[in-house]
Coordinates of C-alpha atoms in Angstrom, one line a residue:
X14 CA 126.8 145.3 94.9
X15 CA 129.7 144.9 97.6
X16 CA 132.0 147.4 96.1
X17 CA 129.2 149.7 95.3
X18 CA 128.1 149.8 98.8
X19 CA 131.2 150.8 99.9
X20 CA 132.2 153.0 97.8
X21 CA 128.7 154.8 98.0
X22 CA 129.3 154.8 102.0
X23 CA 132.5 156.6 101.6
X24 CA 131.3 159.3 99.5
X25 CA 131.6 158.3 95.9
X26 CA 128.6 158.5 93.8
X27 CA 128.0 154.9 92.2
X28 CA 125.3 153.8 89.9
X29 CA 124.9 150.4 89.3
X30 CA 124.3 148.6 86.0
X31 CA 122.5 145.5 86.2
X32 CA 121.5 143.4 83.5
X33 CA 118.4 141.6 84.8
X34 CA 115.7 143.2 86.3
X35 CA 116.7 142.1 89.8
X36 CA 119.6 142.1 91.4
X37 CA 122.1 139.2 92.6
X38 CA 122.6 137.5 89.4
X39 CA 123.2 133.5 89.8
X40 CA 122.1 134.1 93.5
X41 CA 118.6 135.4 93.3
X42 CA 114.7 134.8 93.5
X43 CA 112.4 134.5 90.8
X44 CA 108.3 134.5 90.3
X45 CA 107.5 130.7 88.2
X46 CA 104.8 130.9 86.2
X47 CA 101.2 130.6 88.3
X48 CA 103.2 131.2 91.2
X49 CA 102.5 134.6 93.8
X50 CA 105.4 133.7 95.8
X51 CA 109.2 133.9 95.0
X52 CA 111.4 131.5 95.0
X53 CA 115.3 131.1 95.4
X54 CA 116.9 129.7 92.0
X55 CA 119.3 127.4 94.5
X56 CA 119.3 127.5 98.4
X57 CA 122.4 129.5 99.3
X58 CA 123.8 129.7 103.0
X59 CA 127.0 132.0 104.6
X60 CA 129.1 129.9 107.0
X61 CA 130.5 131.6 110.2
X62 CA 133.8 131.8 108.4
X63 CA 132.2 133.8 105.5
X64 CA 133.5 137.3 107.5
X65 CA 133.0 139.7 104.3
X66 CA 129.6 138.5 103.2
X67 CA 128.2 138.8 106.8
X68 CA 129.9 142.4 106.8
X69 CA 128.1 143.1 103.7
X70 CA 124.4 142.1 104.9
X71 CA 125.0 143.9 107.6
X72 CA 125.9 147.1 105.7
X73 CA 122.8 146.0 103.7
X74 CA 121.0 146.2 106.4
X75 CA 119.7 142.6 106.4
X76 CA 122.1 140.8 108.9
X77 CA 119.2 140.1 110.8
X78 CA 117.5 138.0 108.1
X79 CA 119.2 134.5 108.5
X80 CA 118.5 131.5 110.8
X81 CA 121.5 130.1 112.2
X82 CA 122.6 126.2 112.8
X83 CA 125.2 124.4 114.8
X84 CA 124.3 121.0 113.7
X85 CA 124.6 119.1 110.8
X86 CA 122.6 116.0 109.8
X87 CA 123.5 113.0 107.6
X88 CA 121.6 110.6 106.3
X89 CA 123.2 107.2 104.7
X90 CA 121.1 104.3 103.9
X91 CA 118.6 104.5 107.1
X92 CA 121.9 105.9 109.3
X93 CA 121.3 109.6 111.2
X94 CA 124.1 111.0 112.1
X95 CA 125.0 114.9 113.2
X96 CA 128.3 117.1 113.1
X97 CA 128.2 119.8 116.0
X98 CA 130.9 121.2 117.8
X99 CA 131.4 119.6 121.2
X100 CA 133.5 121.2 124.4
X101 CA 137.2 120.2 122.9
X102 CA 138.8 123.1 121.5
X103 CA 139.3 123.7 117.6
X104 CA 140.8 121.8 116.0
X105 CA 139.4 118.9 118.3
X106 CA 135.7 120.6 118.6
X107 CA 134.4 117.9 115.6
X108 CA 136.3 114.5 117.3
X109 CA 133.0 113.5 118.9
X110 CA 130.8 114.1 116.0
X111 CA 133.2 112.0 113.3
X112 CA 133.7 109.1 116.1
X113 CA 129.7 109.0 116.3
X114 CA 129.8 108.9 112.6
X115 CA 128.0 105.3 112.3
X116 CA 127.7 104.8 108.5
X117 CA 131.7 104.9 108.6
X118 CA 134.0 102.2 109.9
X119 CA 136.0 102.9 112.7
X120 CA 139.6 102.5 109.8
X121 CA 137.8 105.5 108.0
X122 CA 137.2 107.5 111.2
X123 CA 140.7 107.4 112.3
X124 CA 142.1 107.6 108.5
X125 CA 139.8 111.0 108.3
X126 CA 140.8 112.3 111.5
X127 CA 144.7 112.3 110.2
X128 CA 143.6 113.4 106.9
X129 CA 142.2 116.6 108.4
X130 CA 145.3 116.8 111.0
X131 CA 147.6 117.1 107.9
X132 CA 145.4 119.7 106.5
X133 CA 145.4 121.9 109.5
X134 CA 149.2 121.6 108.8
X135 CA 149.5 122.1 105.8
X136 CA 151.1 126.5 105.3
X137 CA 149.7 128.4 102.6
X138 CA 149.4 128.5 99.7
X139 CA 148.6 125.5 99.4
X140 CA 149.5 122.9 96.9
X141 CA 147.6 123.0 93.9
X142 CA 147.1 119.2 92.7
X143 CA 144.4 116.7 92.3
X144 CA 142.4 116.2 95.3
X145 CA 142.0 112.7 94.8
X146 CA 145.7 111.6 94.4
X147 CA 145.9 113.1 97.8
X148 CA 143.2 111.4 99.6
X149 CA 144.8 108.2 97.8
X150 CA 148.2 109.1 99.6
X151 CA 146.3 110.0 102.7
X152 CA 144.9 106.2 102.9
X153 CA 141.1 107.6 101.9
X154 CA 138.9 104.6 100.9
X155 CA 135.7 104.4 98.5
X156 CA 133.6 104.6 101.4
X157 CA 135.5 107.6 103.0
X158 CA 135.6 109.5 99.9
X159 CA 131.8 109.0 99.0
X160 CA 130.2 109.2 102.9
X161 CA 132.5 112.1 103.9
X162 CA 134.8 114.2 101.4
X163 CA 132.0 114.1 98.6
X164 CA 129.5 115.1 100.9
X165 CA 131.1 118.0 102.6
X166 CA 133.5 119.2 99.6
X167 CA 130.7 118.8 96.2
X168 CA 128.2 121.2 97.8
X169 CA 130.8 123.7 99.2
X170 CA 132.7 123.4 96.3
X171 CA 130.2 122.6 93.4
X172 CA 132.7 120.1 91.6
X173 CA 133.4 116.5 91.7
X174 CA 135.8 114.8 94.0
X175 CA 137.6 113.7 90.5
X176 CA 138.2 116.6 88.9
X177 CA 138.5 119.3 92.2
X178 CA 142.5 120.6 93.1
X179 CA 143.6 120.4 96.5
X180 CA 144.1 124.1 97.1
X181 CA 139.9 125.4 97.5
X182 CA 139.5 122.1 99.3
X183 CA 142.0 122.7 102.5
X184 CA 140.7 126.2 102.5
X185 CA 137.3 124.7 102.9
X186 CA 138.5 122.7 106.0
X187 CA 140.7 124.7 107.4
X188 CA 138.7 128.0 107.5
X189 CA 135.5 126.0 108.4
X190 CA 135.9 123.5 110.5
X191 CA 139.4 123.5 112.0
X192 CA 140.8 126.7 112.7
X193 CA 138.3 128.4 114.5
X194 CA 134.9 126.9 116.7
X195 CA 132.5 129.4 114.8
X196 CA 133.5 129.0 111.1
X197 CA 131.4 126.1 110.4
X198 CA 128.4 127.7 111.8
X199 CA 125.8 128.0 108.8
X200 CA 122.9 131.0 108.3
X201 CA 120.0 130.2 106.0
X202 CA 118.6 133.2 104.7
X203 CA 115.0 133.6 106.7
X204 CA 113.6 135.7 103.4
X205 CA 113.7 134.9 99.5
X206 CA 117.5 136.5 98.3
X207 CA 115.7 138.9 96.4
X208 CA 114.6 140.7 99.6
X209 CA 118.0 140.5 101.0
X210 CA 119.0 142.9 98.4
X211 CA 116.2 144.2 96.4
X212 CA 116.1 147.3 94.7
X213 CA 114.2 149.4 97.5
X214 CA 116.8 148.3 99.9
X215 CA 120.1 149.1 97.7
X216 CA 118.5 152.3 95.6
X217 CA 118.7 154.2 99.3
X218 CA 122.7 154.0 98.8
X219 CA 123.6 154.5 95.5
X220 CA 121.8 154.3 91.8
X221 CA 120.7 151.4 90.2
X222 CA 119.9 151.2 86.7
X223 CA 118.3 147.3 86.1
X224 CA 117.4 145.6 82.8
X225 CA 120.0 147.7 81.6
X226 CA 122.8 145.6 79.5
X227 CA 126.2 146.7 78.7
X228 CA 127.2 146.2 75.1
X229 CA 130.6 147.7 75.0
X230 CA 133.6 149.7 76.9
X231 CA 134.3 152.4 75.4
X232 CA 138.7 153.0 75.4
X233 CA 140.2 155.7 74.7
X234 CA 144.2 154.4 74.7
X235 CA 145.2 153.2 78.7
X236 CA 141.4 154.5 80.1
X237 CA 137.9 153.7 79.9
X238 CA 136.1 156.8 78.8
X239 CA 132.3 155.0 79.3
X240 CA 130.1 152.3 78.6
X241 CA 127.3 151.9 75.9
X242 CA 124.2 149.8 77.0
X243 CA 122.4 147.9 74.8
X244 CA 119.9 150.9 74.1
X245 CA 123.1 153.0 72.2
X246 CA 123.6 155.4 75.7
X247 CA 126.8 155.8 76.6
X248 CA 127.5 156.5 80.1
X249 CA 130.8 158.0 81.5
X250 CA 132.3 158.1 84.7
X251 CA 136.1 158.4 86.4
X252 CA 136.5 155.1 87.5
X253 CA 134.7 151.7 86.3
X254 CA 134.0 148.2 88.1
X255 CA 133.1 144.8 86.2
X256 CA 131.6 141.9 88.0
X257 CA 130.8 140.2 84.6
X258 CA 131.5 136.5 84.3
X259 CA 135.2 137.0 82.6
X260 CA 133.8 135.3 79.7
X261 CA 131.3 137.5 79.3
X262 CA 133.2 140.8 79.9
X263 CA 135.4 139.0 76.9
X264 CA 132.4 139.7 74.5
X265 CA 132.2 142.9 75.4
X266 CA 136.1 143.7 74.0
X267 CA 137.0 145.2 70.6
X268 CA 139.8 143.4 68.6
X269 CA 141.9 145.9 69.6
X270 CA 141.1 145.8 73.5
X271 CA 141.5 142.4 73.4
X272 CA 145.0 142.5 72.0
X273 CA 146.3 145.3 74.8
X274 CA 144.2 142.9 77.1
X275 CA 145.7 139.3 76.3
X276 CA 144.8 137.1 78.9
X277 CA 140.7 138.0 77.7
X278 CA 141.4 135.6 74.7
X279 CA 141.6 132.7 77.3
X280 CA 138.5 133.3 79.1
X281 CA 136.1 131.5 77.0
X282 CA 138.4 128.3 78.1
X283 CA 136.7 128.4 81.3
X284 CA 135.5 125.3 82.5
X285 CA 132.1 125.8 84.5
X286 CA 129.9 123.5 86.6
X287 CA 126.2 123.5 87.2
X288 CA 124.0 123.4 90.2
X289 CA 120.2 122.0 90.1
X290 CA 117.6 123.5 92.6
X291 CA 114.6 121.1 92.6
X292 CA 111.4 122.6 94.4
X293 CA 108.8 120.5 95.9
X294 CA 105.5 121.2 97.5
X295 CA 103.7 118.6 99.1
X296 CA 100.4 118.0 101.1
X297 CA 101.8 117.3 103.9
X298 CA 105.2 117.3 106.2
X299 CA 107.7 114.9 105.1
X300 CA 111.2 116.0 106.9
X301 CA 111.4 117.2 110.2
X302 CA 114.7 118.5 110.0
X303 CA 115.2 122.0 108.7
X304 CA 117.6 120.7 106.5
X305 CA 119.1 117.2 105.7
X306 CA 122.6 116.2 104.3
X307 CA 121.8 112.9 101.7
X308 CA 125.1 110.4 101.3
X309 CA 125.9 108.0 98.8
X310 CA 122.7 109.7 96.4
X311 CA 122.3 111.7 93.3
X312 CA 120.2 114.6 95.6
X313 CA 122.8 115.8 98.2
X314 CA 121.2 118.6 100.6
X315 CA 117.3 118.7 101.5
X316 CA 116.3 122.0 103.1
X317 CA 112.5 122.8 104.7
X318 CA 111.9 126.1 102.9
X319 CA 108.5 125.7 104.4
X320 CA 109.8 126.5 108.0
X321 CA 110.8 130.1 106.5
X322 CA 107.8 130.3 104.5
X323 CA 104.9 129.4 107.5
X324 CA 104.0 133.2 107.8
X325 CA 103.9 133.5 104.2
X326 CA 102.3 130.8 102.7
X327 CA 98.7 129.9 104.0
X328 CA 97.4 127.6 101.3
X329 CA 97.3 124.1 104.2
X330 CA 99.4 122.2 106.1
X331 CA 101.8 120.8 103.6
X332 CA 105.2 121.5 103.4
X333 CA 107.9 123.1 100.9
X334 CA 111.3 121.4 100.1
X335 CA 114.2 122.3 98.0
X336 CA 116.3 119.7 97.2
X337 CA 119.7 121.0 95.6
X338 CA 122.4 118.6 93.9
X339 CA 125.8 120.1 92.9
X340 CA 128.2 119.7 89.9
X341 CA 125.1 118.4 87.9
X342 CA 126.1 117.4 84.7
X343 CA 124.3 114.5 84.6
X344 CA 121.1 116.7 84.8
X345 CA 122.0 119.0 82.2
X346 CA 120.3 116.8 79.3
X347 CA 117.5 115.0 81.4
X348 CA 114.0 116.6 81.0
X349 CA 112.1 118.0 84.3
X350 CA 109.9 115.3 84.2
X351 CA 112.9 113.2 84.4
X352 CA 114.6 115.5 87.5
X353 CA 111.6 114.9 88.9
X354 CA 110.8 111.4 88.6
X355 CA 114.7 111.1 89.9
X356 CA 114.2 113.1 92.8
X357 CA 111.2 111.5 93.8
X358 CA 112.6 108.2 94.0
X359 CA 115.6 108.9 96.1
X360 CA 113.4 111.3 98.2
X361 CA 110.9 108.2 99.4
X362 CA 113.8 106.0 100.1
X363 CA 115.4 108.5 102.0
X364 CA 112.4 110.2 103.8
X365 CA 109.5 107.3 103.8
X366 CA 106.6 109.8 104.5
X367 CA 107.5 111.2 101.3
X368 CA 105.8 108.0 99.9
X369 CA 102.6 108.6 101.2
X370 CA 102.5 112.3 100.4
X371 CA 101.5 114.0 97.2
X372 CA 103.1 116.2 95.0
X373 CA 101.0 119.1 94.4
X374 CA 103.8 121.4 92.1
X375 CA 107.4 121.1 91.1
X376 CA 110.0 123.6 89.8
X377 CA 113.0 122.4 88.2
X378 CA 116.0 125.1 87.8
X379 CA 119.0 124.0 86.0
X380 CA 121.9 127.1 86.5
X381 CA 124.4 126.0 84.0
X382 CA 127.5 128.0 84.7
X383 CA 126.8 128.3 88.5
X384 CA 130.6 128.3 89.5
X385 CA 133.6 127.9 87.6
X386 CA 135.5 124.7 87.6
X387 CA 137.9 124.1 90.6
X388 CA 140.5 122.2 88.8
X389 CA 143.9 121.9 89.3
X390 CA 145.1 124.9 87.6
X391 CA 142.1 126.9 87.4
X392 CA 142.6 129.2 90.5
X393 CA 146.2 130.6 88.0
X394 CA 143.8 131.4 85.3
X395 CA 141.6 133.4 87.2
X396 CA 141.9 137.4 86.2
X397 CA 142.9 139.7 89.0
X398 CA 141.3 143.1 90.0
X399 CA 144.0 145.3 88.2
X400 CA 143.3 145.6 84.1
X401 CA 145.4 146.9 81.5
X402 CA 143.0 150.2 82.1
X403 CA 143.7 152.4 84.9
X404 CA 140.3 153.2 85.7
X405 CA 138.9 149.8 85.4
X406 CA 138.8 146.8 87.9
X407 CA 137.2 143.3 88.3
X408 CA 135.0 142.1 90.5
X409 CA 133.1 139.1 90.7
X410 CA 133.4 135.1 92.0
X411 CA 135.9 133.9 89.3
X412 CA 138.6 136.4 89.7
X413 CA 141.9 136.2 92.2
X414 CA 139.6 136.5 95.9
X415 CA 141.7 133.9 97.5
X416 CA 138.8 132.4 98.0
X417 CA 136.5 129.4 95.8
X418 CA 134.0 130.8 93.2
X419 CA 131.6 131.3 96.8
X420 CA 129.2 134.5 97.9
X421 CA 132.3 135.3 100.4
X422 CA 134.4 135.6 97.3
X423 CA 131.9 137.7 95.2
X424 CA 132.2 139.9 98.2
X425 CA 135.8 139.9 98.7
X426 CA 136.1 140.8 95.2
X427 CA 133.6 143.8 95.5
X428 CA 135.9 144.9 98.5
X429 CA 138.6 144.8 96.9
X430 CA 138.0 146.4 93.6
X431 CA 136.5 149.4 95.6
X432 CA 140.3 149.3 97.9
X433 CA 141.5 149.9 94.2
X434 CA 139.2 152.8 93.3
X435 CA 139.9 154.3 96.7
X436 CA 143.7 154.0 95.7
X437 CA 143.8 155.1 92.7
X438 CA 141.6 158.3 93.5
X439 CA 144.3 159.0 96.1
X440 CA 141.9 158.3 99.2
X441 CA 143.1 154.7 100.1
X442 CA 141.0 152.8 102.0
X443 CA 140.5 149.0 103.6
X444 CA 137.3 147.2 103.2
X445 CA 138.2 143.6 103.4
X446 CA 137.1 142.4 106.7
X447 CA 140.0 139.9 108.1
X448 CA 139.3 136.0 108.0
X449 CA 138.3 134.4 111.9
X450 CA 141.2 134.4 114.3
X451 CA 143.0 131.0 114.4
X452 CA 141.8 129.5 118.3
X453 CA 145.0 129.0 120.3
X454 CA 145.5 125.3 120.0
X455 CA 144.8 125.5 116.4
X456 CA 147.3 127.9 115.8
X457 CA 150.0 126.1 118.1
X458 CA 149.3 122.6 115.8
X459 CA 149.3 124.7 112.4
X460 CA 152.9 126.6 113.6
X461 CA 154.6 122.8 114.7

C-alpha cells in the first residue's frame, strides 16, 4: 500500500493485487461470526518515532484517526506504576519515571539506568548478538529482565528475551525512548484498521484488485514480463512490486527462477513468531485505564477497545477489552476454551472487578507467522529491495528496512521499493521520511 501510494501520487498508474478481500494483511479487521461490528485481529499502535507510517496515514488521509498517549502504566503484583516523560531533557526525560518504578529495587533501577546509557552509546550498526548475554554483562537481574526488558522489548519486538539479538533491541531504545522526547509517544488507532485503509479510501488513488491471488511471475530472461493470478489472467506491466512474506513469494518461483534467484531457496528457513489477540466483552467496566501494561504474566498489554468503540456500540454499559500476548508459542496448541480460561484467571488477579463481571462473548485470534524471528542472525538473511529482475522489487516487513519486522518497516519498505521504481524509470525520487532528530544532549552523550 505504501509504495503504491506513492507511486500513484507521482504519476504512475499502479493497481494493486491483494490476496484477501481486504486490505492490510496480518494488520487488519475482521467480521466474527454473529458479530455486526469489526474487530482488529491484534491491537496495533505507531510510536512518535514511527516517522514513515505516520507520513503514510497521512497521505491516506487518516492521520486524524488515532488517540495519542504520553503515559505508560504497569502493573506488577498489585504495584501501579507509569513511564511519562518529565521536564529533563532526552536522554534524561524517563529518570523520574524508572526511579518511581516501585516493583524494582533501587540495584535494578540504577543497573537499568546504565544499561540504557550504554545503549544511547552504542554507534551503529549495532552489534548483532544475543540480547541476553548482554544484559548478563550489563549486571541485569531475573527481576530486571522479567519487570523491565521483557515487558518493554516482547511486545515491541514479538520475540522472547532468550532468543532476541541485540541489534532490533537498541534500535527500539534508542529511537524510542532515548534520542528524542517524542519517539515514545504511542497513537492507538480511534477506528477498526480496516477503515484506516479500506478499499473506498485507497481505490480513489490507484486500482485495487482484492481476492485476487497471484500464482506465478511470469520471466522472460533478466525481466518480469507479468503475473498470472489464480484465475489463469495474466497481467503485465513495466515495473513489478512484491510485499509477499519471502517464503511465500518462494512458492511462487519456477525451478528455474529459483536457481538465477539463490537466496529464495533459504526463505522457507525463516523462523516466525506468533501474536495472540484475545477479545473480551463484559457487562460491565473492569479497567479504567485505556490501556494497561501486565508484568511478570502470560497476558502482557490490556487495551479498553470500548473507549473507541462508545459511539459505536450501544448494546449496555459493559465494556470491550483486547488483551494481546506476544511471541505466543505456548498458545499455539492450547484450545480457545483454554486461552480463555487462561486469560480469565490472570485478568481477575490483575484487575479484581473482573471477578465480579461476566463474560458475555470471547474471540480468540491466534496469527501464527505474525513477525519473523529477531534472532541473532536473522536481520543478514533478510532479502533486500533489489532482485535478480530489473523490473522487480521487494517490499514488505521482513526484508532489509533497517528497521524490526514493525508497521514502520512495512512502510519503509513500500518507500523504498517505489525510490527504486522511480530510479529505474529514470525519474528518481525520495520518499523515505528521515527518522526524529537526535535532541541536543542526546546527541552530545551518543558523539562522547
Amino acid at each position: 500500500m505504501a509504495a503504491a501510494l506513492r507511486l500513484a501520487e507521482s504519476g504512475y498508474a499502479v493497481e494493486l493485487f491483494e490476496k484477501r478481500p481486504a486490505l492490510g494483511g496480518r494488520a487488519s479487521s475482521f467480521r466474527p461470526p454473529g458479530e455486526s461490528l469489526l474487530i482488529d485481529n491484534c491491537q496495533h499502535v505507531l510510536l512518535g518515532c514511527c516517522t514513515n507510517l505516520i507520513d503514510f496515514f497521512r497521505r491516506a488521509g487518516a492521520g486524524k484517526q488515532f488517540r495519542y498517549f504520553s503515559r505508560y502504566f504497569f502493573h506488577d503484583d498489585g504495584t501501579l506504576c507509569s513511564l511519562s516523560a518529565s521536564a529533563l531533557p532526552a536522554p534524561f526525560h524517563f529518570l523520574p519515571s524508572l526511579a518511581g518504578m516501585r516493583m524494582l529495587s533501587w540495584q535494578d533501577r540504577w543497573a537499568i539506568a546504565r544499561a540504557l546509557l550504554a545503549i544511547l552509546r552504542e554507534p551503529r550498526p549495532f552489534p548483532d548478538e544475543p540480547l541476553a548475554a548482554w544484559l548478563d554483562r550489563h549486571g541485569q537481574s531475573p527481576a530486571a529482565k522479567e519487570r523491565f526488558w521483557k515487558v518493554i522489548l516482547v511486545s515491541a519486538l514479538n520475540e522472547e528475551l532468550e532468543r532476541l539479538s541485540t541489534r532490533p533491541a537498541f534500535q527500539v531504545f534508542q529511537d524510542a525512548f532515548l534520542r528524542n522526547r517524542r519517539g515514545y509517544r504511542m497513537g492507538v488507532p480511534a477506528v477498526p484498521l480496516a477503515e484506516l485503509y479500506s478499499a473506498a479510501r485507497m481505490s480513489g488513488t490507484y486500482a485495487l484488485a482484492l481476492a485476487t491471488p497471484v500464482a506465478a511471475v511470469e520471466t522472460n530472461g533478466e525481466r518480469v514480463a507479468g503475473i498470472r493470478t489464480q484465475e489463469g489472467s495474466v497481467r503485465g506491466a513495466d515495473y513489478y512490486v512484491s510485499a509477499l512474506p519471502p517464503d511465500a513469494l518462494a512458492n511462487l518461483l519456477s525451478a528455474e527462477q529459483r536457481d538465477r534467484w539463490p537466496q529464495s531457496r533459504e526463505w522457507a528457513a525463516f523462523e516466525w513468531s506468533p501474536i495472540a489477540g484475545i477479545h473480551l466483552w463484559f457487562d460491565r467496566p473492569i479497567l479504567d485505564q485505556d490501556h494497561l501494561t501486565v508484568c511478570g504474566r502470560t497476558i502482557q498489554w490490556i487495551f479498553n477497545k470500548s473507549a473507541r468503540e462508545a459511539s459505536r456500540d450501544q448494546r449496555g454499559a459493559g465494556q470491550y477489552v483486547q488483551i494481546v500476548i506476544s511471541a505466543a508459542r505456548s498458545l499455539l496448541a492450547k484450545s480457545r476454551e483454554e486461552i480463555l480460561e487462561l486469560a480469565l484467571r490472570e485478568l481477575r488477579a490483575v484487575l479484581p472487578r473482573s471477578a465480579q463481571a461476566r463474560l458475555e462473548r470471547g474471540v480468540v485470534v491466534k496469527e501464527t507467522k505474525a513477525t519473523f524471528s529477531f534472532s541473532p542472525g536473522a536481520d543478514d538473511r533478510r532479502p533486500g529491495t533489489d532482485t535478480p529482475f530489473q523490473n522487480l522489487f521487494l517490499a514488505g516487513d521482513s526484508t532489509q528496512t533497517g528497521w524490526p519486522a514493525t508497521m514502520e518497516g512495512a512502510v519503509r519498505s513500500g518507500y523504498r521499493a517505489a525510490e527504486r521504481v522511480s530510479e529505474a524509470a529514470g525519474s528518481p525520487r525520495q520518499f523515505l521520511v528521515p527518522d526524529l532528530p537526535s535532541d541536543p544532549l542526546a546527541r552530545l552523550l551518543m558523539r562522547s
